[in-house]
Amino acid sequence: MSGASLYFHNSRVPVRSPRGKETTQAEESGRSSNPSRPTQSAVHTMAPSYLLLVALAVFLKAPPASAQDKKIPDFIKLCKRSDPQLNECITDSVEHLKPALEKGVEGIVPSLEPLRMNEVPIIDNNGLRIVGKDVKTYGCSDFRIFNMKADVGSKMDLEFDLELPMLYTVAQYEVSGRILLIPIKGNGPFYGNWSECTAHVTLDGDLEDRSGFKFVRFNTLRIVFTMGKGRVELRNLFNGDKVLGDAVNSAINSNFKQVLKELQHPIEKALEDAILEIANDCVRDFTYDQLFPLE
């Protein structure tokens, strides 16, 4: 199921710095002679209104700076949308992107090592609730994509399968409820190992117009996870009582697949939100024609 999804956590993408505004020599001269900013009325006095209207029209009509100046980085392999082997090309392009995803590229690609999320339920049934916070999962960049089906015409839809051979999760947990009929409330370190994870992913998007240029926008992402094996450890249960702590961890791991089955939908939803944000951050600054040229 989704043992893996349980621990894919919020990956916040680095904030892009705004472009610096160039100034002319006249502007610099004006600043040195008068350090205070001119008022709006002074601006209207210095320039006829029709010049302001012309300047505004040019500004509104000009394409965004990213569409003019943003160069496709070398780690993004382009795929022509007329390519009869488009599915294979996109698969190769994602493989080519993996080193950048591992370390991240500031302002373009967020790092998947680790993949972060703020909060995800671990157990929530039978009067027991365990929530993972500040969750970090390692091994997410070591994936393999296959069975790609892409539609990059008027829409932007991708469907594929992926494999994740090994994942390792660290987090802080909060627990409340009853364990072995004993009331418990507390927190501590959480550790998890997951192996033989697979997922079926559907990513649906479209093309949006910005100042006369088409950009890719992903709207929904659906993930269905399955997992071969997994094991968790919650430390500091019952204020560090080793006997009770070992008994609880043993009970959870003995019924691990059933626990994950019950939590599959909320875990997958948390993962979908995080990965959708990453996908949009990766394509936001590049036009559709840059990413998928016709020829």
CSV table of N, CA and C in Angstrom, one decimal, residues 60 105 108 123 126 148 193 201 245:
chain,number,residue,atom,x,y,z
A,60,LEU,N,2.3,46.2,-20.2
A,60,LEU,CA,1.3,45.1,-20.1
A,60,LEU,C,1.4,44.1,-21.3
A,105,VAL,N,18.2,22.3,-7.1
A,105,VAL,CA,18.8,23.4,-7.8
A,105,VAL,C,18.0,24.6,-7.4
A,108,ILE,N,14.8,26.4,-9.0
A,108,ILE,CA,14.2,25.6,-10.1
A,108,ILE,C,13.7,24.3,-9.7
A,123,ILE,N,-1.1,6.3,12.9
A,123,ILE,CA,-2.1,5.4,13.3
A,123,ILE,C,-3.3,6.2,13.8
A,126,ASN,N,-9.2,2.6,16.6
A,126,ASN,CA,-9.4,1.9,17.9
A,126,ASN,C,-9.0,2.7,19.1
A,148,MET,N,5.1,4.8,-19.0
A,148,MET,CA,4.7,6.2,-19.2
A,148,MET,C,3.6,6.3,-20.3
A,193,ASN,N,11.5,2.0,8.2
A,193,ASN,CA,12.2,1.5,7.0
A,193,ASN,C,11.2,0.9,6.1
A,201,VAL,N,0.8,6.6,-10.6
A,201,VAL,CA,0.7,8.0,-10.5
A,201,VAL,C,-0.1,8.5,-11.7
A,245,GLY,N,7.3,-0.4,25.8
A,245,GLY,CA,7.6,0.2,24.5
A,245,GLY,C,7.9,-0.9,23.5
